[in-house]
XYZ file of C-alpha atoms in Angstrom:
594
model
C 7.711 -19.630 -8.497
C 7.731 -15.808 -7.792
C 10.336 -14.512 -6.346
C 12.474 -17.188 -6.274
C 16.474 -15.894 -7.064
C 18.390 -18.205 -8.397
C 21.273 -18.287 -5.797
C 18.572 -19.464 -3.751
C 17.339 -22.345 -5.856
C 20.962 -23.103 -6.194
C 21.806 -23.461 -2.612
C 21.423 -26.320 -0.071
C 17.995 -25.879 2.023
C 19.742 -28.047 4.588
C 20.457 -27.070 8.606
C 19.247 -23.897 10.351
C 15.487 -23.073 9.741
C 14.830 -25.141 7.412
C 15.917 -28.621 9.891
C 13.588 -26.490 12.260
C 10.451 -26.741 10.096
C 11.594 -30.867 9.420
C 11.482 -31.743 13.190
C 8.591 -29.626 14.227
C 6.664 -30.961 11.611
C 7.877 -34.406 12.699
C 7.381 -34.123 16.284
C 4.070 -33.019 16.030
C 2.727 -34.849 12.895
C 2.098 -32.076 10.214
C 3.487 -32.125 6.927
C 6.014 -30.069 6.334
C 5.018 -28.541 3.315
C 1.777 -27.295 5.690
C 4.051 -25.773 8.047
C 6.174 -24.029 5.710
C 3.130 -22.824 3.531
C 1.964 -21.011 6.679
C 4.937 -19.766 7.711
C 5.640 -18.330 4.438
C 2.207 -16.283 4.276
C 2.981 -15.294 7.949
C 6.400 -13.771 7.830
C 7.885 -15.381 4.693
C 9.568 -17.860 7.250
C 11.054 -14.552 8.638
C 11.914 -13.572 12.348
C 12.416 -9.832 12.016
C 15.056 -9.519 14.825
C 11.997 -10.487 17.596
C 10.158 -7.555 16.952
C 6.545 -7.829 17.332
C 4.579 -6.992 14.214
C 1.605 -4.975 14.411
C -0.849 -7.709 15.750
C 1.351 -8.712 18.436
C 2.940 -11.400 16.466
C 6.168 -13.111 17.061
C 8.604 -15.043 14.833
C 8.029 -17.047 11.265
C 5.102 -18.528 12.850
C 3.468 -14.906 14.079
C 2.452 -16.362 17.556
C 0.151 -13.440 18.935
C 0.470 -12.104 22.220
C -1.956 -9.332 22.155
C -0.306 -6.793 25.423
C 3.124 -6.495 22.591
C 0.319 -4.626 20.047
C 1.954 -1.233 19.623
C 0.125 2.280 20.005
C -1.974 3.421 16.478
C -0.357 6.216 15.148
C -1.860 9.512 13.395
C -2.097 8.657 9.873
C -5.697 10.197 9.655
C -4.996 13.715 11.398
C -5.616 16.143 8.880
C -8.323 16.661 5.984
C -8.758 13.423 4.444
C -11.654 14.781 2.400
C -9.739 17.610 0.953
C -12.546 19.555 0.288
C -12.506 22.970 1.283
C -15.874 23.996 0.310
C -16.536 21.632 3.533
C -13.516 21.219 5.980
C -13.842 18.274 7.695
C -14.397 18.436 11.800
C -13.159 14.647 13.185
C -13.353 13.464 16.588
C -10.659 11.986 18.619
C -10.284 7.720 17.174
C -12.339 4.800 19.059
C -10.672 2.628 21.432
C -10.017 -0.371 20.059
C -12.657 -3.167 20.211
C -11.770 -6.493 19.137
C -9.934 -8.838 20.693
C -7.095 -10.286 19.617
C -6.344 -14.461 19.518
C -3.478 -15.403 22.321
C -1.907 -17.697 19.941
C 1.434 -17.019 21.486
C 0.176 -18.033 25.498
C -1.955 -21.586 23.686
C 1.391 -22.895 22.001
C 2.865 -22.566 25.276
C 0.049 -24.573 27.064
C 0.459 -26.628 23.968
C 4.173 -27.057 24.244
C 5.136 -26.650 27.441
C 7.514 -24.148 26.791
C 7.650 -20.175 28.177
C 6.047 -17.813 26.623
C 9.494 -15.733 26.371
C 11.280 -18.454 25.059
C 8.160 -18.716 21.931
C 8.723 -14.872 21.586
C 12.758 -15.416 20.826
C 13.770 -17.948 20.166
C 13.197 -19.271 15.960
C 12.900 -23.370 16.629
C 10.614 -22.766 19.464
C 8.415 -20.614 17.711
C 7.881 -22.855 14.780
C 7.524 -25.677 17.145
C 4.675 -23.757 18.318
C 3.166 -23.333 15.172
C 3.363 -26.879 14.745
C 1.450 -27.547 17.790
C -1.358 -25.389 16.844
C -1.739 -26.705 13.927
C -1.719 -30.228 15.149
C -4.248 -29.199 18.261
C -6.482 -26.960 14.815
C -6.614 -30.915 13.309
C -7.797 -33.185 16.037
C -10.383 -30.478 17.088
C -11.889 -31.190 13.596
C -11.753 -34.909 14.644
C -9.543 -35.493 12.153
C -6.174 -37.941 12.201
C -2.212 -36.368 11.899
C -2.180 -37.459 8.713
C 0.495 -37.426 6.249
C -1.161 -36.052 3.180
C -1.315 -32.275 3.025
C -4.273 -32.466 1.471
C -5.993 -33.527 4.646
C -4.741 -30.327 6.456
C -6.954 -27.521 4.403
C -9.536 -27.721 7.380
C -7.262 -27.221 9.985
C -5.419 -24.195 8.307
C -8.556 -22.570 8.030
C -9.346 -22.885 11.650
C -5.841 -21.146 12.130
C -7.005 -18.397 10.311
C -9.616 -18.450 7.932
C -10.903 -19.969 4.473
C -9.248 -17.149 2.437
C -5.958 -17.655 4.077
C -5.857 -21.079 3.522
C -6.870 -20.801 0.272
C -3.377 -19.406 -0.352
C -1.399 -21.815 1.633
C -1.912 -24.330 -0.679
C -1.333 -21.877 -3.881
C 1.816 -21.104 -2.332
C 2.499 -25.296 -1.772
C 1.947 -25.686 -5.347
C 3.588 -23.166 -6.832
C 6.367 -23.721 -4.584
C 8.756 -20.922 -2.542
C 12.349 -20.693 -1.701
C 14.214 -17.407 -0.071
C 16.824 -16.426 1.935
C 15.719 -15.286 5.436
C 16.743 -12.437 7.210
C 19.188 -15.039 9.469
C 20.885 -15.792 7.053
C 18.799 -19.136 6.329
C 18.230 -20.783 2.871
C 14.598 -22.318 3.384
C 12.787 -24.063 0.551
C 9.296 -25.155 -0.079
C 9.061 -27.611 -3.228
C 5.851 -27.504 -5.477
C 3.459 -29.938 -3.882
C 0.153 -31.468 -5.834
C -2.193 -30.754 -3.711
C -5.585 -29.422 -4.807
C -6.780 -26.522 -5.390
C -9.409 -25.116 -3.098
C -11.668 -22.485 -3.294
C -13.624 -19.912 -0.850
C -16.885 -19.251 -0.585
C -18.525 -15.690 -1.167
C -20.799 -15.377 2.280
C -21.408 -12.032 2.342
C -21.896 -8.680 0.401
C -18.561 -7.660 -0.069
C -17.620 -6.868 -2.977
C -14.281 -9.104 -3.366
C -12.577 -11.399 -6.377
C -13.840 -15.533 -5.782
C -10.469 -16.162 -3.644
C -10.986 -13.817 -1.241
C -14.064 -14.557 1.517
C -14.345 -10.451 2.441
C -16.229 -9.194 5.220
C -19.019 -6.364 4.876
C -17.978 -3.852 7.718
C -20.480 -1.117 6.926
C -18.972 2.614 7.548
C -21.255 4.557 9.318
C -23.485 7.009 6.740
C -25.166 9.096 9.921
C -26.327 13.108 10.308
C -23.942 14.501 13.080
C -26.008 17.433 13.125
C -28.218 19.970 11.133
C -25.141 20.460 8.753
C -23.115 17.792 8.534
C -23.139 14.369 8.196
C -20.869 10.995 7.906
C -18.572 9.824 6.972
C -18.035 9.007 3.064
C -20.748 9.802 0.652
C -23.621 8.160 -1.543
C -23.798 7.988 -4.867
C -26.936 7.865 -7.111
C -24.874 7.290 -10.215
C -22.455 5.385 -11.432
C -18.378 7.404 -11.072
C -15.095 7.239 -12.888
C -12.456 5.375 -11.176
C -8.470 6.653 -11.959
C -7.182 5.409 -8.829
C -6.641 2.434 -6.491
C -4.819 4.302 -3.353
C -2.376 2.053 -0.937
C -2.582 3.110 2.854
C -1.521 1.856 5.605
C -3.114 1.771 8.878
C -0.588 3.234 11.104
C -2.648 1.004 13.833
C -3.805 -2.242 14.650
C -6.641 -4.198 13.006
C -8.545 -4.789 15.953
C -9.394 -0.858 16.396
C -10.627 -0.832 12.390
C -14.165 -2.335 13.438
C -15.127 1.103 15.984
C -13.280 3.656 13.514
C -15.252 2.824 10.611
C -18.360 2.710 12.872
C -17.658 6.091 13.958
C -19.407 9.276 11.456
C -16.969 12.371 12.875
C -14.323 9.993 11.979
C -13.146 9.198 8.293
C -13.797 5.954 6.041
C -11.751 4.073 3.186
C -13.109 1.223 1.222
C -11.335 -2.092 2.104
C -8.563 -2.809 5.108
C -7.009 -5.832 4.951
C -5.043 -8.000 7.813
C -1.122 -8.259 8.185
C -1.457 -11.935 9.656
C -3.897 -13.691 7.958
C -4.494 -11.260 4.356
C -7.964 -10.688 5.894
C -9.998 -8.163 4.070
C -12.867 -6.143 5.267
C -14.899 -3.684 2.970
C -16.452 -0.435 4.999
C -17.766 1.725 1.348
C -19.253 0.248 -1.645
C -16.483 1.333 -4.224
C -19.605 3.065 -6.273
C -19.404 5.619 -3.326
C -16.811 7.827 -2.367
C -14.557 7.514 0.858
C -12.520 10.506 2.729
C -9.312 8.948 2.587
C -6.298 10.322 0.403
C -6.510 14.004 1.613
C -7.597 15.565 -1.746
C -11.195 15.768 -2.735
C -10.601 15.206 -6.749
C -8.719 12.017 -5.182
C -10.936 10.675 -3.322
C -14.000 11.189 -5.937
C -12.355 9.076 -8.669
C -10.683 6.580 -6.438
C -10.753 3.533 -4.134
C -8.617 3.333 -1.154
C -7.499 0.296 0.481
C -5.767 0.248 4.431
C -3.264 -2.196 4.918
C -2.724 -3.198 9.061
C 1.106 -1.806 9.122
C 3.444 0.996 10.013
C 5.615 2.665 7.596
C 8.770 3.119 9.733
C 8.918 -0.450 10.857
C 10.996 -1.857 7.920
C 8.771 -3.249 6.201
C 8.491 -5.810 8.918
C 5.027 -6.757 8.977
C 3.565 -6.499 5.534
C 3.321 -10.076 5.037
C 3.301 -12.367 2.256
C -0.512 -13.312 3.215
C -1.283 -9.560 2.875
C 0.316 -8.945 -0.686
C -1.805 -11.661 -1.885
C -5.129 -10.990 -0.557
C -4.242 -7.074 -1.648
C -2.876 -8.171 -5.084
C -6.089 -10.642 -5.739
C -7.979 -7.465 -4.598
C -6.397 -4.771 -6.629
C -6.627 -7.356 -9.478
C -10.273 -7.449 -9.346
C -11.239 -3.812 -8.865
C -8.869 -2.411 -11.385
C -10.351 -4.906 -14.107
C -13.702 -3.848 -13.001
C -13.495 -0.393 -12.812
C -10.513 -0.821 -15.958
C -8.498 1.172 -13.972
C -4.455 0.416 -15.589
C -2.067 -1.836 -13.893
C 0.769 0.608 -13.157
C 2.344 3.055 -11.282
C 0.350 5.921 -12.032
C -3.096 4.570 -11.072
C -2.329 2.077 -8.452
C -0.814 4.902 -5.965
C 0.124 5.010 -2.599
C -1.365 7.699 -0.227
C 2.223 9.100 -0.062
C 1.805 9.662 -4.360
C -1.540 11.575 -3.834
C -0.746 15.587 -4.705
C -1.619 18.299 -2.238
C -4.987 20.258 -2.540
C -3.343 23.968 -2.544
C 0.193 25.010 -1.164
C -0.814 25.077 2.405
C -1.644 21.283 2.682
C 1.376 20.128 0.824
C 3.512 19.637 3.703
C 1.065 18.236 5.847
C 0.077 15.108 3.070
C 0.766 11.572 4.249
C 3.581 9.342 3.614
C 2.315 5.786 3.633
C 2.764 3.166 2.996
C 6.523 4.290 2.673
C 9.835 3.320 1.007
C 9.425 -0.599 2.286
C 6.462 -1.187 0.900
C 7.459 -3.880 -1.553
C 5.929 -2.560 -5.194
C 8.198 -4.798 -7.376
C 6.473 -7.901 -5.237
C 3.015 -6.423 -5.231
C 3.018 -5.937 -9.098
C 4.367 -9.065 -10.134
C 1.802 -10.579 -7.853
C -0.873 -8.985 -9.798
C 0.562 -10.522 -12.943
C 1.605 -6.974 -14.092
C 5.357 -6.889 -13.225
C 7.355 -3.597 -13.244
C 9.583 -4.019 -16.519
C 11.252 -1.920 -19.267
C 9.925 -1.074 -22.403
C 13.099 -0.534 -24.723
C 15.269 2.538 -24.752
C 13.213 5.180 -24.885
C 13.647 8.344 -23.431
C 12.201 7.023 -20.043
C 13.155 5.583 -17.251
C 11.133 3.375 -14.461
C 12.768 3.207 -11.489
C 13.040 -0.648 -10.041
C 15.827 -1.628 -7.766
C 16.076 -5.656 -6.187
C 13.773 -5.072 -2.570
C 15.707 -7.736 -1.583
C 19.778 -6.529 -2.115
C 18.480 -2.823 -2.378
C 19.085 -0.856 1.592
C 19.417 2.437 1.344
C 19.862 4.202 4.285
C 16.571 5.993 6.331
C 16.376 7.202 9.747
C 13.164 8.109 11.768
C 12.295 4.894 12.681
C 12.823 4.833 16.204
C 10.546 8.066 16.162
C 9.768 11.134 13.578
C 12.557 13.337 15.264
C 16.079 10.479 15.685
C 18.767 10.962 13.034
C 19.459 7.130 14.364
C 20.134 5.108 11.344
C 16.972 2.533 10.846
C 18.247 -1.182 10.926
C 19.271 -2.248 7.131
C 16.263 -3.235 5.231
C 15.325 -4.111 1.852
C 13.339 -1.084 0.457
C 11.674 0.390 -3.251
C 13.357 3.705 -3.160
C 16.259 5.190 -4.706
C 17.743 8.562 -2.696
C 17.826 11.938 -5.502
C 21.023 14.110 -5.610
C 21.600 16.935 -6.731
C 24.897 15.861 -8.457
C 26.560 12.082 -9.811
C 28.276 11.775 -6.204
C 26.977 10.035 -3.046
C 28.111 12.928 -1.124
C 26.222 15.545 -3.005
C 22.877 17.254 -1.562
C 19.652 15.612 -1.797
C 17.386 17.705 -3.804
C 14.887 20.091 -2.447
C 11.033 19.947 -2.413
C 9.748 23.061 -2.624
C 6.302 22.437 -1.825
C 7.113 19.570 1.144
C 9.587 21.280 3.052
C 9.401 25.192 2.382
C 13.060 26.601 3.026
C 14.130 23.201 4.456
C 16.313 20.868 3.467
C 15.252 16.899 2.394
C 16.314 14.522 4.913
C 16.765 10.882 5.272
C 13.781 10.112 7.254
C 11.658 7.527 5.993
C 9.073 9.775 6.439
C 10.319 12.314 4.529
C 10.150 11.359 0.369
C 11.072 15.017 -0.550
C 14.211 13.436 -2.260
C 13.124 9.807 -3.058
C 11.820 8.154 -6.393
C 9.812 4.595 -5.649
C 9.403 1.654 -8.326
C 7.268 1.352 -10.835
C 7.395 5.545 -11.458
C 8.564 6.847 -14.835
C 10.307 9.604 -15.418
C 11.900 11.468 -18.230
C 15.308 10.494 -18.774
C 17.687 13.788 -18.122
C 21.149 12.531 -18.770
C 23.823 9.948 -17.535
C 27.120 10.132 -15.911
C 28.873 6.658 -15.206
C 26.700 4.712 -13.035
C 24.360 7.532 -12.440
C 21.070 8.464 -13.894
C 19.396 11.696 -13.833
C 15.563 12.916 -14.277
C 13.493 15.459 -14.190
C 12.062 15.962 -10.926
C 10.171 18.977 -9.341
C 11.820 21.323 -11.866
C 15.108 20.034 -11.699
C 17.852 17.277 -12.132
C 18.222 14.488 -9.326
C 20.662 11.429 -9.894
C 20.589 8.385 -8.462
C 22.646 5.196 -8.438
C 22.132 2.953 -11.309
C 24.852 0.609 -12.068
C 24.936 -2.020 -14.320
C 25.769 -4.667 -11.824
C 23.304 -3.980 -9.634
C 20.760 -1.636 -11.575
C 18.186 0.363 -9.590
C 16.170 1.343 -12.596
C 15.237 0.114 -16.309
C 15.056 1.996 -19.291
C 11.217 2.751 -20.682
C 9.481 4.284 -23.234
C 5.766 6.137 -23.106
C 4.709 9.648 -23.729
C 6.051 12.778 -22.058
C 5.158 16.458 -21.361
C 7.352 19.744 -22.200
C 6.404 23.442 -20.899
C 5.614 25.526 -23.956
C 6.641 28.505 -21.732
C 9.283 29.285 -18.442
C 6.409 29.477 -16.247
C 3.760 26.844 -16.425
C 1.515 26.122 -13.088
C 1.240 22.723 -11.619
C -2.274 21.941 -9.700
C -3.198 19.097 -7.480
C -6.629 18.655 -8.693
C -8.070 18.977 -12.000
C -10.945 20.734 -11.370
C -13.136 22.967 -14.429
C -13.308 26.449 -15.750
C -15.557 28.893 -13.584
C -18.000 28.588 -16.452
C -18.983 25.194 -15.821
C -20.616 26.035 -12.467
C -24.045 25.997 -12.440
C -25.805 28.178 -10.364
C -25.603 27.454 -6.544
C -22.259 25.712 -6.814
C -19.458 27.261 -5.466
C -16.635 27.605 -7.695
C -13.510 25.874 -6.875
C -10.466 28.226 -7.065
C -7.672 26.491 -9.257
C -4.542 26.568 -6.158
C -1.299 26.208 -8.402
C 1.011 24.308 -6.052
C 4.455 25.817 -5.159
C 6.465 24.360 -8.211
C 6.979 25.924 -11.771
C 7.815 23.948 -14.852
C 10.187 25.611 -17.434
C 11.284 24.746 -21.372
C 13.564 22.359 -22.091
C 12.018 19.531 -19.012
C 10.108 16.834 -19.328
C 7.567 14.943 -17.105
C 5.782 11.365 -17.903
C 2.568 11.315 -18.990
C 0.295 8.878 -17.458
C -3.249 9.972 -18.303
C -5.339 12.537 -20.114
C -9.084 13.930 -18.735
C -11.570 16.969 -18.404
C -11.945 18.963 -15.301
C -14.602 17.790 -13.230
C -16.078 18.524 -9.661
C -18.568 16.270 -7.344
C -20.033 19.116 -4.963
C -21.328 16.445 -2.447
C -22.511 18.242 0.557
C -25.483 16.942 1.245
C -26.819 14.160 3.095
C -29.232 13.493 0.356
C -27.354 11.998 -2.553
C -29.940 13.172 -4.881
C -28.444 16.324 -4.352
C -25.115 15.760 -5.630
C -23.377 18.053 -8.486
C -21.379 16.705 -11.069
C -19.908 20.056 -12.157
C -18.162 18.770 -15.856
C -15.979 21.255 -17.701
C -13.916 21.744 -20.810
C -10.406 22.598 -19.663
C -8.437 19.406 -20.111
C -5.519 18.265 -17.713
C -2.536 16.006 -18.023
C -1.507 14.080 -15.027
C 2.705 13.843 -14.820
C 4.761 12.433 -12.599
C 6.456 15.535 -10.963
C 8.049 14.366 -8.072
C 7.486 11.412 -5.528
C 3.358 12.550 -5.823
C 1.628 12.567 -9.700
C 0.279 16.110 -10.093
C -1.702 18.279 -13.762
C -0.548 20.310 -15.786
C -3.090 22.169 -18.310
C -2.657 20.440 -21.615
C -2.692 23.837 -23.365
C 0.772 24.860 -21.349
C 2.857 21.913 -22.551
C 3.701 20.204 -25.588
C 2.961 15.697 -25.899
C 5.880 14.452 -27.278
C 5.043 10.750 -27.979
């Protein structure tokens, strides 16, 4: 019963959507706990205001109309390697090359209703689901039939085995929300069994998911140079598990990763169906977060989405295939369910001060953490009252205001959404200044655009507790104090406990990789300059501490993997949380206070 608030399990689920869902699924002979367990993984029963969500899909039934697919963005422009020992030169992205299902134009044919009226209008659109379900059963030969049980067939053929896998996990757990109209939709627990998906292919991918094996091309592009991750003979440490998104549609993914000028990642996985593809054995390394330290000791994983669209179109279906996935390679690799090692690209730290400002920003402040976690079976709580605190508003309640969603440049206010950020002041006061990032906006001030987290603190992050004033909390953030709202009746963060930092000095550097000493370098291995980034930690702060480990450096450039360098040092490191990105200190400059 995730998720389920109980004002919602106290109210009627009677009239508006949920009537909707009753006399589609009477009028065309599915059970309504089929419907609504499709619905729920498409949009979480949703309309999003008749936007289109990044497949083309409309309404809490995501009919598809492919020509309503929005332009990709530029989320890989830059370095995603991060190396500069070998800069990376990337061609100009694919066209897109798969086609996308007109689900939208066959429940029309199915229906007999316009295509327009599908797009906008909430009854038609789940009539149309109905009817493609319906159609999905008696091309399987198989009767209307009243047990949902019968149905697991045909809900594959909407989507696939893996989606419909967790259809029926979601019918017998159960679901209830409030939509986004205002609705009050329920889905009672429902005993029907429990089925399970067969592994067909090499992916590497927990028993729930069926993953496909989308090689990434591994191809010379010259006498120099080759693409576009890299081979490993040996086995690597894995910190990370990094959370993009795709700024793009899915149906491009298939020529990008095909491509070796362009760049790789390990998994993507599909807004409307939780769909997951694997392009790099996670063994190898992928050029994906924009630092090279990153990418060596992590495993990053696209999501089909866009961060400025509110959140719209990260769907239920793709939280659980991600969580299941996340799940699986962190207890493989025993990488630690939290915050500081399941990141998002937008938490990765910049390389030197030059490519600070230029690091990505996905998946963005409405990506749903709180959800994801608790998914995962790891949910973001408190730990006592310790001198820490985790930051966790309610998605749901919590809508802060962004702008920049209409493009990167509009001060226009983005429509209210539910989002996992708190805004950082300067001072206890709404109308106080949002603090400065030094490093992210040199001589500028933070803004409110969602693509802008200069001034923003997501959940799940610890930080050191800095004081309290009324319903505000402060905490040490980039070298100074930022406050946010946290009041008791609504509270956007919990109090924690854990291990923090202190500077032993006024001046101690902060790097964004935790590379070794220049005596570790053997000979014919260029030494890797240690770039402090533009921030300075001084006595009396404190950062969380998330991690402790020895300077190390993969010098990779060489087709032949047998070639590789692991460069291991002695200098040790402790990863903090600084800001909105983790970043290392040298444990010799602070002090662990446990």
């Amino acid at each position: 019963m995730l998720f389920w608030a109980a004002a919602v399990l106290a109210a009627s689920a009677t009239g508006g959507l949920q009537d909707d869902f009753s006399a589609a699924a009477t009028e065309y002979g599915v059970p309504e706990s089929v419907l609504l367990g499709v619905s729920y993984l498409e949009s979480r029963w949703d309309s999003n205001g008749g936007r289109p969500s990044v497949s083309g899909g409309y309404g809490p039934m995501h009919l598809v109309d492919a020509t309503a697919i929005p332009e990709g963005g530029d989320h890989h422009l830059g370095d995603p390697r991060g190396d500069a020992a070998r800069p990376m030169r990337m061609t100009t992205p694919l066209p897109p090359s798969e086609p996308a299902e007109q689900t939208l134009q066959r429940a029309a044919r199915l229906t007999g209703l316009p295509a327009a009226t599908l797009r906008r209008d909430t009854a038609a659109n789940v009539r149309g689901g109905a009817a493609l379900l319906a159609d999905e059963q008696r091309r399987l030969g198989a009767p209307l039939s009243p047990d949902p049980a019968a149905w697991y067939g045909a809900v594959a053929r909407y989507a696939n085995p893996a989606f419909a896998h967790e259809v029926f996990e979601v019918m017998r757990e159960g679901a209830g929300r409030r939509t986004d109209d205002g609705s009050v939709v329920r889905l009672p627990a429902t005993p029907v069994p429990a089925f399970r998906t067969a592994k067909t292919t090499a992916a590497e991918c927990p028993s729930t998911l069926a993953c496909d094996w989308m090689p990434a091309a591994y191809k010379r592009v010259g006498k120099d140079d080759y693409g576009n991750h890299d081979r490993l003979r040996s086995k690597r440490r894995v910190d990370y598990i990094v959370i993009h998104d795709t700024e793009g549609s899915f149906r491009g993914i298939p020529a990008l990763v095909k491509d070796p000028k362009y760049v790789s990642w390990h998994y993507t996985i599909r807004s409307r169906d939780g769909h997951v593809a694997q392009h790099v054995r996670t063994t190898d390394v992928a050029w994906h977060a924009g630092n090279w330290d990153v990418n060596t000791r992590s495993i990053g994983i696209e999501h089909e989405g866009y961060l400025a669209k509110g959140g719209t179109w990260y769907t239920e279906a793709m939280y659980r295939s991600s969580a299941d996935l996340v799940r699986y390679l962190a207890d493989k690799h025993r990488v630690p369910l939290d915050r500081a090692h399941i990141i998002g690209h937008d938490n990765v730290p910049g390389t030197t001060p030059k490519t600070v400002p230029g690091m990505h920003d996905d998946p963005g402040p409405y990506w749903d953490w709180g959800r994801f976690f608790a998914l995962m079976d790891a949910p973001i709580e408190g730990e006592g009252e310790g001198s820490s605190v985790i930051i966790n508003p309610d998605y749901a309640t919590h809508q802060p205001t962004f702008t920049g969603c209409v493009s990167k440049t509009s001060a226009r206010t983005c429509n209210p959404h539910g989002a996992a950020s708190v805004w950082l002041h300067t001072a206890p006061h709404p109308d106080a200044a949002l603090v400065d990032d030094a490093g992210k906006r040199p001589g500028a001030a933070s803004t409110y655009s969602v693509y802008d987290h200069s001034a923003r603190a997501s959940a799940g992050q610890r930080y050191a507790l800095a004081g309290t004033s009324g319903e505000w909390t402060a905490i040490w953030y980039l070298g100074q104090k930022a406050w946010f709202q946290n009041p008791p009746s609504s509270p956007t963060a919990v109090r924690a406990t854990g291990p923090l930092v202190t500077p032993l000095t006024d001046h101690v550097k902060v790097y964004g990789r935790a590379y070794p000493e220049r005596s570790a370098y053997p000979r014919g291995v260029r030494y890797q300059e240690h770039a402090a980034l533009p921030y300075t930690l001084r006595k009396g702060q404190y950062y969380s501490l998330a991690q402790t480990l020895t300077g190390s450096y993969l010098a990779a450039g060489s087709f032949n993997p047998s070639r590789h360098v692991t460069v291991r040092g002695k200098l040790r490191y402790h990863q903090i949380q600084l800001g909105h990105r983790v970043m290392f200190v040298r444990a010799g400059d602070v002090r662990v206070i446990s």
